[in-house]
């Protein structure tokens, strides 16, 4: 689960991480009230709140430039905010459809001396949290990693020991801090790490973290993702969930305990097991197709879940073909067959459907599908199935 910048900054502040003051609003009628908290003729930064980065360099679908704007005074801040709210912002992270801005964050303008990059994530290779820091902030870290990898400092934190002063000093030294700013940086990192750890986040990214001309360290942007599997421990975080930012199909899938992720392609897949789902997507690509989703119905899915899964993939208007790929183990092929038949009773399947069943109760599953009268193509292997669905979609 992700949260907005303004929500992340409130959490940062509670952990002693310095942020600039700000106020978030959801409706135009509240602009004046919110802006009255800023001095009349001082700069106000107007920030579109969406769960995607690259807002500053983004463009709205009506041509308005920039999802983060510095306004010279309150009046102009109000005007800019009016153009952003309700408008759709496209950034390199949103995809071409963009995201509708439903919250505006007004915040104090900082005088930037230097922009840094700071992030804490889980490193899968070492199974340890890693702090990633760079003097090249405010730009894409992927670009920095490619062009000037020497400008990135990585500090691994053994979870059995936790964050130690030497870790923090290594980061602050790596970024070239000294004097009071060095101490402030250490304090900010201490707070960020505590937040990262205590709230079970999967990623905390501050890009940029800045040093102001006055010598203060401030988190100017904030991107935070939480580990969904640990959300049950954090009801306060769950309350921050913004359903506007989430894919409706993904919300529906989570109600049925399905792992579903919407993608941009046109071939839907229904698979059991995450690894098989990944390889199914790969093989669709291999035959020149594009997967419309990742969907793992899990090992122990019941007919009800399979039916729900099938309805969810059919509700995606981009879907032009469906590939069911089941390797029955704990999951029985007849359960899948029943789920498909049940779903087809409620929603008409108007696109080609290729089914590959293998494993537990395969004969029974095939028999059920044969007798159902559903128009489908069966396949004997994964590559046969992928090739068939790609060709059927091309022909259709
Ligand atoms: P995004 O990463 O989505 O583009 P940021 O919050 O990082 O959004 O803002 C983009 C840039 O705008 C920052 O790198 C910084 O240069 C500038 N900026 C953002 N907030 C402020 C602020 N409060 N004061 C001054 N400049 C800001
Ligand atoms: Mg940023």
PDB file of C-alpha atoms in Angstrom, residues 10-261:
ATOM      1  CA  UNK A  10       2.963  13.933   8.747  1.00  0.00           C
ATOM      2  CA  UNK A  11       4.393  10.562   9.730  1.00  0.00           C
ATOM      3  CA  UNK A  12       7.957  11.816   9.196  1.00  0.00           C
ATOM      4  CA  UNK A  13       7.272  14.774  11.503  1.00  0.00           C
ATOM      5  CA  UNK A  14       6.058  12.394  14.210  1.00  0.00           C
ATOM      6  CA  UNK A  15       9.447  10.649  13.974  1.00  0.00           C
ATOM      7  CA  UNK A  16      11.391  13.896  14.249  1.00  0.00           C
ATOM      8  CA  UNK A  17      12.255  14.126  10.561  1.00  0.00           C
ATOM      9  CA  UNK A  18      12.144  17.809   9.552  1.00  0.00           C
ATOM     10  CA  UNK A  19       9.599  18.685   6.857  1.00  0.00           C
ATOM     11  CA  UNK A  20       8.275  22.020   5.667  1.00  0.00           C
ATOM     12  CA  UNK A  21       4.852  23.045   6.959  1.00  0.00           C
ATOM     13  CA  UNK A  22       1.917  22.388   4.707  1.00  0.00           C
ATOM     14  CA  UNK A  23      -1.786  21.775   4.393  1.00  0.00           C
ATOM     15  CA  UNK A  24      -3.686  19.369   2.153  1.00  0.00           C
ATOM     16  CA  UNK A  25      -7.079  20.144   0.609  1.00  0.00           C
ATOM     17  CA  UNK A  26      -9.540  18.118  -1.415  1.00  0.00           C
ATOM     18  CA  UNK A  27     -11.894  20.831  -2.631  1.00  0.00           C
ATOM     19  CA  UNK A  28     -11.586  24.232  -4.251  1.00  0.00           C
ATOM     20  CA  UNK A  29     -13.840  25.759  -1.601  1.00  0.00           C
ATOM     21  CA  UNK A  30     -11.112  25.096   0.985  1.00  0.00           C
ATOM     22  CA  UNK A  31      -8.281  26.827  -0.902  1.00  0.00           C
ATOM     23  CA  UNK A  32      -8.712  30.235   0.786  1.00  0.00           C
ATOM     24  CA  UNK A  33      -8.891  28.783   4.239  1.00  0.00           C
ATOM     25  CA  UNK A  34      -5.788  26.668   3.665  1.00  0.00           C
ATOM     26  CA  UNK A  35      -3.828  29.523   2.095  1.00  0.00           C
ATOM     27  CA  UNK A  36      -4.692  31.911   4.934  1.00  0.00           C
ATOM     28  CA  UNK A  37      -2.106  29.974   6.946  1.00  0.00           C
ATOM     29  CA  UNK A  38       0.651  31.328   4.675  1.00  0.00           C
ATOM     30  CA  UNK A  39       1.994  34.904   4.657  1.00  0.00           C
ATOM     31  CA  UNK A  40       0.243  36.874   1.898  1.00  0.00           C
ATOM     32  CA  UNK A  41       3.185  37.791  -0.305  1.00  0.00           C
ATOM     33  CA  UNK A  42       5.525  34.898   0.212  1.00  0.00           C
ATOM     34  CA  UNK A  43       6.118  31.966  -2.068  1.00  0.00           C
ATOM     35  CA  UNK A  44       3.845  28.949  -1.738  1.00  0.00           C
ATOM     36  CA  UNK A  45       4.586  25.597  -3.346  1.00  0.00           C
ATOM     37  CA  UNK A  46       1.534  23.911  -4.886  1.00  0.00           C
ATOM     38  CA  UNK A  47       1.904  20.145  -5.119  1.00  0.00           C
ATOM     39  CA  UNK A  48      -0.422  17.677  -6.844  1.00  0.00           C
ATOM     40  CA  UNK A  49      -0.906  14.614  -4.678  1.00  0.00           C
ATOM     41  CA  UNK A  50      -0.886  11.381  -6.660  1.00  0.00           C
ATOM     42  CA  UNK A  51       0.784   8.043  -5.937  1.00  0.00           C
ATOM     43  CA  UNK A  52       3.475   8.578  -8.553  1.00  0.00           C
ATOM     44  CA  UNK A  53       6.736  10.457  -8.813  1.00  0.00           C
ATOM     45  CA  UNK A  54       8.029  12.792 -11.501  1.00  0.00           C
ATOM     46  CA  UNK A  55       5.193  15.245 -10.802  1.00  0.00           C
ATOM     47  CA  UNK A  56       7.356  18.339 -11.172  1.00  0.00           C
ATOM     48  CA  UNK A  57       8.227  17.473 -14.761  1.00  0.00           C
ATOM     49  CA  UNK A  58       4.760  16.051 -15.509  1.00  0.00           C
ATOM     50  CA  UNK A  59       2.141  17.516 -17.852  1.00  0.00           C
ATOM     51  CA  UNK A  60      -1.623  17.623 -17.392  1.00  0.00           C
ATOM     52  CA  UNK A  61      -3.799  16.192 -20.135  1.00  0.00           C
ATOM     53  CA  UNK A  62      -5.106  19.691 -20.917  1.00  0.00           C
ATOM     54  CA  UNK A  63      -1.549  20.873 -21.599  1.00  0.00           C
ATOM     55  CA  UNK A  64      -0.900  22.616 -18.261  1.00  0.00           C
ATOM     56  CA  UNK A  65       2.741  22.061 -17.327  1.00  0.00           C
ATOM     57  CA  UNK A  66       4.044  20.835 -13.980  1.00  0.00           C
ATOM     58  CA  UNK A  67       2.383  19.026 -11.091  1.00  0.00           C
ATOM     59  CA  UNK A  68       4.622  20.872  -8.603  1.00  0.00           C
ATOM     60  CA  UNK A  69       4.684  24.664  -8.925  1.00  0.00           C
ATOM     61  CA  UNK A  70       6.229  27.530  -7.009  1.00  0.00           C
ATOM     62  CA  UNK A  71       3.743  30.392  -6.782  1.00  0.00           C
ATOM     63  CA  UNK A  72       5.021  33.862  -5.808  1.00  0.00           C
ATOM     64  CA  UNK A  73       2.054  34.598  -3.526  1.00  0.00           C
ATOM     65  CA  UNK A  74      -1.224  33.240  -2.179  1.00  0.00           C
ATOM     66  CA  UNK A  75      -3.370  34.562  -5.025  1.00  0.00           C
ATOM     67  CA  UNK A  76      -1.279  32.805  -7.661  1.00  0.00           C
ATOM     68  CA  UNK A  77      -1.072  29.667  -5.568  1.00  0.00           C
ATOM     69  CA  UNK A  78      -4.871  29.571  -5.561  1.00  0.00           C
ATOM     70  CA  UNK A  79      -4.998  29.985  -9.328  1.00  0.00           C
ATOM     71  CA  UNK A  80      -2.440  27.243  -9.963  1.00  0.00           C
ATOM     72  CA  UNK A  81      -4.178  24.892  -7.531  1.00  0.00           C
ATOM     73  CA  UNK A  82      -7.442  25.473  -9.398  1.00  0.00           C
ATOM     74  CA  UNK A  83      -5.793  24.297 -12.591  1.00  0.00           C
ATOM     75  CA  UNK A  84      -4.388  21.167 -10.954  1.00  0.00           C
ATOM     76  CA  UNK A  85      -7.351  19.934  -8.900  1.00  0.00           C
ATOM     77  CA  UNK A  86      -9.546  17.564 -10.889  1.00  0.00           C
ATOM     78  CA  UNK A  87      -7.067  17.636 -13.766  1.00  0.00           C
ATOM     79  CA  UNK A  88      -5.204  14.522 -14.935  1.00  0.00           C
ATOM     80  CA  UNK A  89      -1.450  14.496 -14.474  1.00  0.00           C
ATOM     81  CA  UNK A  90       0.806  12.379 -16.666  1.00  0.00           C
ATOM     82  CA  UNK A  91       4.326  11.628 -15.417  1.00  0.00           C
ATOM     83  CA  UNK A  92       6.877   9.005 -16.436  1.00  0.00           C
ATOM     84  CA  UNK A  93       5.546   6.876 -13.591  1.00  0.00           C
ATOM     85  CA  UNK A  94       1.803   7.104 -14.306  1.00  0.00           C
ATOM     86  CA  UNK A  95       1.735   5.700 -17.824  1.00  0.00           C
ATOM     87  CA  UNK A  96       0.002   7.602 -20.634  1.00  0.00           C
ATOM     88  CA  UNK A  97      -3.443   7.617 -18.976  1.00  0.00           C
ATOM     89  CA  UNK A  98      -2.137   9.635 -16.023  1.00  0.00           C
ATOM     90  CA  UNK A  99      -3.775  10.094 -12.636  1.00  0.00           C
ATOM     91  CA  UNK A 100      -6.568  12.426 -11.619  1.00  0.00           C
ATOM     92  CA  UNK A 101      -5.430  14.909  -8.967  1.00  0.00           C
ATOM     93  CA  UNK A 102      -7.911  14.836  -6.103  1.00  0.00           C
ATOM     94  CA  UNK A 103      -5.775  16.429  -3.397  1.00  0.00           C
ATOM     95  CA  UNK A 104      -3.606  19.550  -3.437  1.00  0.00           C
ATOM     96  CA  UNK A 105      -0.838  20.139  -0.929  1.00  0.00           C
ATOM     97  CA  UNK A 106       0.166  23.728  -0.214  1.00  0.00           C
ATOM     98  CA  UNK A 107       3.559  23.951   1.429  1.00  0.00           C
ATOM     99  CA  UNK A 108       6.222  26.471   2.393  1.00  0.00           C
ATOM    100  CA  UNK A 109       8.875  27.157  -0.196  1.00  0.00           C
ATOM    101  CA  UNK A 110      12.389  26.199   0.842  1.00  0.00           C
ATOM    102  CA  UNK A 111      15.565  27.953  -0.274  1.00  0.00           C
ATOM    103  CA  UNK A 112      17.516  25.070  -1.732  1.00  0.00           C
ATOM    104  CA  UNK A 113      21.289  24.998  -1.331  1.00  0.00           C
ATOM    105  CA  UNK A 114      21.597  21.401  -2.475  1.00  0.00           C
ATOM    106  CA  UNK A 115      19.257  18.465  -3.301  1.00  0.00           C
ATOM    107  CA  UNK A 116      20.205  14.972  -2.090  1.00  0.00           C
ATOM    108  CA  UNK A 117      18.669  11.535  -2.583  1.00  0.00           C
ATOM    109  CA  UNK A 118      17.912   9.308   0.391  1.00  0.00           C
ATOM    110  CA  UNK A 119      16.018   6.048   0.479  1.00  0.00           C
ATOM    111  CA  UNK A 120      15.648   3.014   2.731  1.00  0.00           C
ATOM    112  CA  UNK A 121      14.482  -0.253   1.235  1.00  0.00           C
ATOM    113  CA  UNK A 122      14.605  -3.980   1.751  1.00  0.00           C
ATOM    114  CA  UNK A 123      17.454  -5.496  -0.220  1.00  0.00           C
ATOM    115  CA  UNK A 124      16.278  -8.893  -1.395  1.00  0.00           C
ATOM    116  CA  UNK A 125      19.729 -10.290  -2.079  1.00  0.00           C
ATOM    117  CA  UNK A 126      21.076  -9.742   1.430  1.00  0.00           C
ATOM    118  CA  UNK A 127      17.665  -9.773   3.161  1.00  0.00           C
ATOM    119  CA  UNK A 128      18.710  -6.578   4.893  1.00  0.00           C
ATOM    120  CA  UNK A 129      17.477  -3.020   4.922  1.00  0.00           C
ATOM    121  CA  UNK A 130      19.706  -0.836   2.789  1.00  0.00           C
ATOM    122  CA  UNK A 131      20.140   2.913   2.960  1.00  0.00           C
ATOM    123  CA  UNK A 132      20.765   4.441  -0.436  1.00  0.00           C
ATOM    124  CA  UNK A 133      22.091   7.982  -0.514  1.00  0.00           C
ATOM    125  CA  UNK A 134      23.397  10.258  -3.218  1.00  0.00           C
ATOM    126  CA  UNK A 135      24.537  13.818  -3.674  1.00  0.00           C
ATOM    127  CA  UNK A 136      22.551  13.786  -6.919  1.00  0.00           C
ATOM    128  CA  UNK A 137      19.046  14.426  -5.643  1.00  0.00           C
ATOM    129  CA  UNK A 138      15.950  15.751  -7.359  1.00  0.00           C
ATOM    130  CA  UNK A 139      16.637  13.604 -10.415  1.00  0.00           C
ATOM    131  CA  UNK A 140      15.840   9.980 -11.191  1.00  0.00           C
ATOM    132  CA  UNK A 141      18.057   7.711  -9.139  1.00  0.00           C
ATOM    133  CA  UNK A 142      17.974   5.149 -11.959  1.00  0.00           C
ATOM    134  CA  UNK A 143      19.756   7.669 -14.175  1.00  0.00           C
ATOM    135  CA  UNK A 144      22.345   8.389 -11.493  1.00  0.00           C
ATOM    136  CA  UNK A 145      22.903   4.647 -11.007  1.00  0.00           C
ATOM    137  CA  UNK A 146      23.522   4.234 -14.708  1.00  0.00           C
ATOM    138  CA  UNK A 147      25.622   7.318 -15.480  1.00  0.00           C
ATOM    139  CA  UNK A 148      27.513   7.921 -12.222  1.00  0.00           C
ATOM    140  CA  UNK A 149      27.199   4.890  -9.924  1.00  0.00           C
ATOM    141  CA  UNK A 150      30.120   6.163  -7.831  1.00  0.00           C
ATOM    142  CA  UNK A 151      27.856   8.938  -6.610  1.00  0.00           C
ATOM    143  CA  UNK A 152      25.639   6.478  -4.762  1.00  0.00           C
ATOM    144  CA  UNK A 153      26.414   5.339  -1.218  1.00  0.00           C
ATOM    145  CA  UNK A 154      24.826   2.109  -0.006  1.00  0.00           C
ATOM    146  CA  UNK A 155      24.845   1.185   3.662  1.00  0.00           C
ATOM    147  CA  UNK A 156      23.411  -2.183   4.707  1.00  0.00           C
ATOM    148  CA  UNK A 157      21.882  -2.537   8.155  1.00  0.00           C
ATOM    149  CA  UNK A 158      21.915  -5.958   9.752  1.00  0.00           C
ATOM    150  CA  UNK A 159      18.439  -6.202  11.302  1.00  0.00           C
ATOM    151  CA  UNK A 160      19.844  -8.171  14.230  1.00  0.00           C
ATOM    152  CA  UNK A 161      21.942  -5.157  15.209  1.00  0.00           C
ATOM    153  CA  UNK A 162      19.710  -2.361  13.989  1.00  0.00           C
ATOM    154  CA  UNK A 163      20.783   1.078  12.885  1.00  0.00           C
ATOM    155  CA  UNK A 164      23.978   2.133  14.630  1.00  0.00           C
ATOM    156  CA  UNK A 165      25.667   5.545  14.848  1.00  0.00           C
ATOM    157  CA  UNK A 166      28.409   4.380  12.466  1.00  0.00           C
ATOM    158  CA  UNK A 167      25.817   3.595   9.790  1.00  0.00           C
ATOM    159  CA  UNK A 168      24.442   7.100  10.076  1.00  0.00           C
ATOM    160  CA  UNK A 169      27.879   8.708  10.068  1.00  0.00           C
ATOM    161  CA  UNK A 170      28.804   6.742   6.955  1.00  0.00           C
ATOM    162  CA  UNK A 171      25.758   8.120   5.149  1.00  0.00           C
ATOM    163  CA  UNK A 172      26.265  11.711   6.343  1.00  0.00           C
ATOM    164  CA  UNK A 173      29.984  11.580   5.434  1.00  0.00           C
ATOM    165  CA  UNK A 174      29.148  10.005   2.090  1.00  0.00           C
ATOM    166  CA  UNK A 175      26.932  12.975   1.310  1.00  0.00           C
ATOM    167  CA  UNK A 176      29.653  15.435   2.343  1.00  0.00           C
ATOM    168  CA  UNK A 177      27.883  16.918   5.362  1.00  0.00           C
ATOM    169  CA  UNK A 178      29.800  18.655   8.146  1.00  0.00           C
ATOM    170  CA  UNK A 179      29.207  20.704  11.283  1.00  0.00           C
ATOM    171  CA  UNK A 180      25.636  21.206  12.497  1.00  0.00           C
ATOM    172  CA  UNK A 181      24.165  19.957   9.196  1.00  0.00           C
ATOM    173  CA  UNK A 182      25.996  16.657   9.779  1.00  0.00           C
ATOM    174  CA  UNK A 183      24.286  16.263  13.158  1.00  0.00           C
ATOM    175  CA  UNK A 184      20.922  17.210  11.690  1.00  0.00           C
ATOM    176  CA  UNK A 185      21.375  14.716   8.879  1.00  0.00           C
ATOM    177  CA  UNK A 186      22.174  11.947  11.367  1.00  0.00           C
ATOM    178  CA  UNK A 187      19.066  12.848  13.371  1.00  0.00           C
ATOM    179  CA  UNK A 188      16.860  12.868  10.277  1.00  0.00           C
ATOM    180  CA  UNK A 189      18.197   9.477   9.191  1.00  0.00           C
ATOM    181  CA  UNK A 190      17.659   8.083  12.671  1.00  0.00           C
ATOM    182  CA  UNK A 191      13.995   9.152  12.524  1.00  0.00           C
ATOM    183  CA  UNK A 192      13.506   7.867   8.997  1.00  0.00           C
ATOM    184  CA  UNK A 193      14.954   4.481   9.846  1.00  0.00           C
ATOM    185  CA  UNK A 194      12.789   4.141  12.967  1.00  0.00           C
ATOM    186  CA  UNK A 195       9.758   4.964  10.826  1.00  0.00           C
ATOM    187  CA  UNK A 196      10.860   2.513   8.117  1.00  0.00           C
ATOM    188  CA  UNK A 197      11.262  -0.263  10.668  1.00  0.00           C
ATOM    189  CA  UNK A 198       8.401   0.304  13.104  1.00  0.00           C
ATOM    190  CA  UNK A 199       5.747   0.830  10.437  1.00  0.00           C
ATOM    191  CA  UNK A 200       6.793  -2.179   8.326  1.00  0.00           C
ATOM    192  CA  UNK A 201       7.397  -0.120   5.228  1.00  0.00           C
ATOM    193  CA  UNK A 202       8.896  -1.684   2.135  1.00  0.00           C
ATOM    194  CA  UNK A 203      10.306   1.611   0.900  1.00  0.00           C
ATOM    195  CA  UNK A 204      10.896   5.126   2.143  1.00  0.00           C
ATOM    196  CA  UNK A 205      12.224   7.497  -0.504  1.00  0.00           C
ATOM    197  CA  UNK A 206      13.083  11.139   0.048  1.00  0.00           C
ATOM    198  CA  UNK A 207      13.953  12.733  -3.263  1.00  0.00           C
ATOM    199  CA  UNK A 208      15.031  15.376  -2.634  1.00  0.00           C
ATOM    200  CA  UNK A 209      16.247  15.712   0.895  1.00  0.00           C
ATOM    201  CA  UNK A 210      17.690  19.194   0.952  1.00  0.00           C
ATOM    202  CA  UNK A 211      20.154  21.416   2.694  1.00  0.00           C
ATOM    203  CA  UNK A 212      18.700  24.925   2.799  1.00  0.00           C
ATOM    204  CA  UNK A 213      20.663  28.130   2.384  1.00  0.00           C
ATOM    205  CA  UNK A 214      20.069  28.641   6.100  1.00  0.00           C
ATOM    206  CA  UNK A 215      21.806  25.304   6.740  1.00  0.00           C
ATOM    207  CA  UNK A 216      18.749  23.222   7.624  1.00  0.00           C
ATOM    208  CA  UNK A 217      18.152  19.642   6.547  1.00  0.00           C
ATOM    209  CA  UNK A 218      14.587  19.075   5.254  1.00  0.00           C
ATOM    210  CA  UNK A 219      12.720  16.207   3.602  1.00  0.00           C
ATOM    211  CA  UNK A 220      11.167  18.016   0.646  1.00  0.00           C
ATOM    212  CA  UNK A 221       9.467  15.062  -1.035  1.00  0.00           C
ATOM    213  CA  UNK A 222       8.321  11.751   0.412  1.00  0.00           C
ATOM    214  CA  UNK A 223       7.330   8.460  -1.139  1.00  0.00           C
ATOM    215  CA  UNK A 224       6.401   5.570   1.120  1.00  0.00           C
ATOM    216  CA  UNK A 225       5.223   2.038   0.426  1.00  0.00           C
ATOM    217  CA  UNK A 226       4.047  -0.377   3.114  1.00  0.00           C
ATOM    218  CA  UNK A 227       4.311  -4.149   3.228  1.00  0.00           C
ATOM    219  CA  UNK A 228       0.705  -5.266   2.660  1.00  0.00           C
ATOM    220  CA  UNK A 229       1.297  -8.449   4.627  1.00  0.00           C
ATOM    221  CA  UNK A 230       2.038  -6.424   7.756  1.00  0.00           C
ATOM    222  CA  UNK A 231      -0.812  -3.932   7.445  1.00  0.00           C
ATOM    223  CA  UNK A 232      -2.890  -5.843   9.977  1.00  0.00           C
ATOM    224  CA  UNK A 233      -0.453  -4.555  12.587  1.00  0.00           C
ATOM    225  CA  UNK A 234      -1.008  -0.930  11.607  1.00  0.00           C
ATOM    226  CA  UNK A 235      -4.653   0.133  11.622  1.00  0.00           C
ATOM    227  CA  UNK A 236      -3.496   3.784  11.708  1.00  0.00           C
ATOM    228  CA  UNK A 237      -1.737   3.286   8.384  1.00  0.00           C
ATOM    229  CA  UNK A 238      -4.649   1.417   6.792  1.00  0.00           C
ATOM    230  CA  UNK A 239      -6.763   4.510   7.487  1.00  0.00           C
ATOM    231  CA  UNK A 240      -4.499   6.494   5.159  1.00  0.00           C
ATOM    232  CA  UNK A 241      -5.423   4.302   2.196  1.00  0.00           C
ATOM    233  CA  UNK A 242      -6.739   6.338  -0.735  1.00  0.00           C
ATOM    234  CA  UNK A 243      -8.993   4.117  -2.841  1.00  0.00           C
ATOM    235  CA  UNK A 244      -8.998   6.759  -5.617  1.00  0.00           C
ATOM    236  CA  UNK A 245      -5.384   5.843  -6.261  1.00  0.00           C
ATOM    237  CA  UNK A 246      -5.957   2.138  -6.545  1.00  0.00           C
ATOM    238  CA  UNK A 247      -7.062   0.052  -9.469  1.00  0.00           C
ATOM    239  CA  UNK A 248     -10.703  -1.010  -8.945  1.00  0.00           C
ATOM    240  CA  UNK A 249      -9.914  -4.478 -10.200  1.00  0.00           C
ATOM    241  CA  UNK A 250      -7.071  -4.794  -7.689  1.00  0.00           C
ATOM    242  CA  UNK A 251      -9.361  -3.714  -4.837  1.00  0.00           C
ATOM    243  CA  UNK A 252     -11.955  -6.282  -5.904  1.00  0.00           C
ATOM    244  CA  UNK A 253      -9.276  -8.984  -6.188  1.00  0.00           C
ATOM    245  CA  UNK A 254      -7.956  -8.276  -2.702  1.00  0.00           C
ATOM    246  CA  UNK A 255     -11.474  -8.857  -1.278  1.00  0.00           C
ATOM    247  CA  UNK A 256     -11.227 -12.432  -2.563  1.00  0.00           C
ATOM    248  CA  UNK A 257      -7.633 -12.949  -1.472  1.00  0.00           C
ATOM    249  CA  UNK A 258      -6.373 -13.015  -5.058  1.00  0.00           C
ATOM    250  CA  UNK A 259      -3.006 -11.609  -6.086  1.00  0.00           C
ATOM    251  CA  UNK A 260      -3.896  -9.482  -9.079  1.00  0.00           C
ATOM    252  CA  UNK A 261      -1.931  -6.701 -10.719  1.00  0.00           C
TER     253      UNK A 261
END
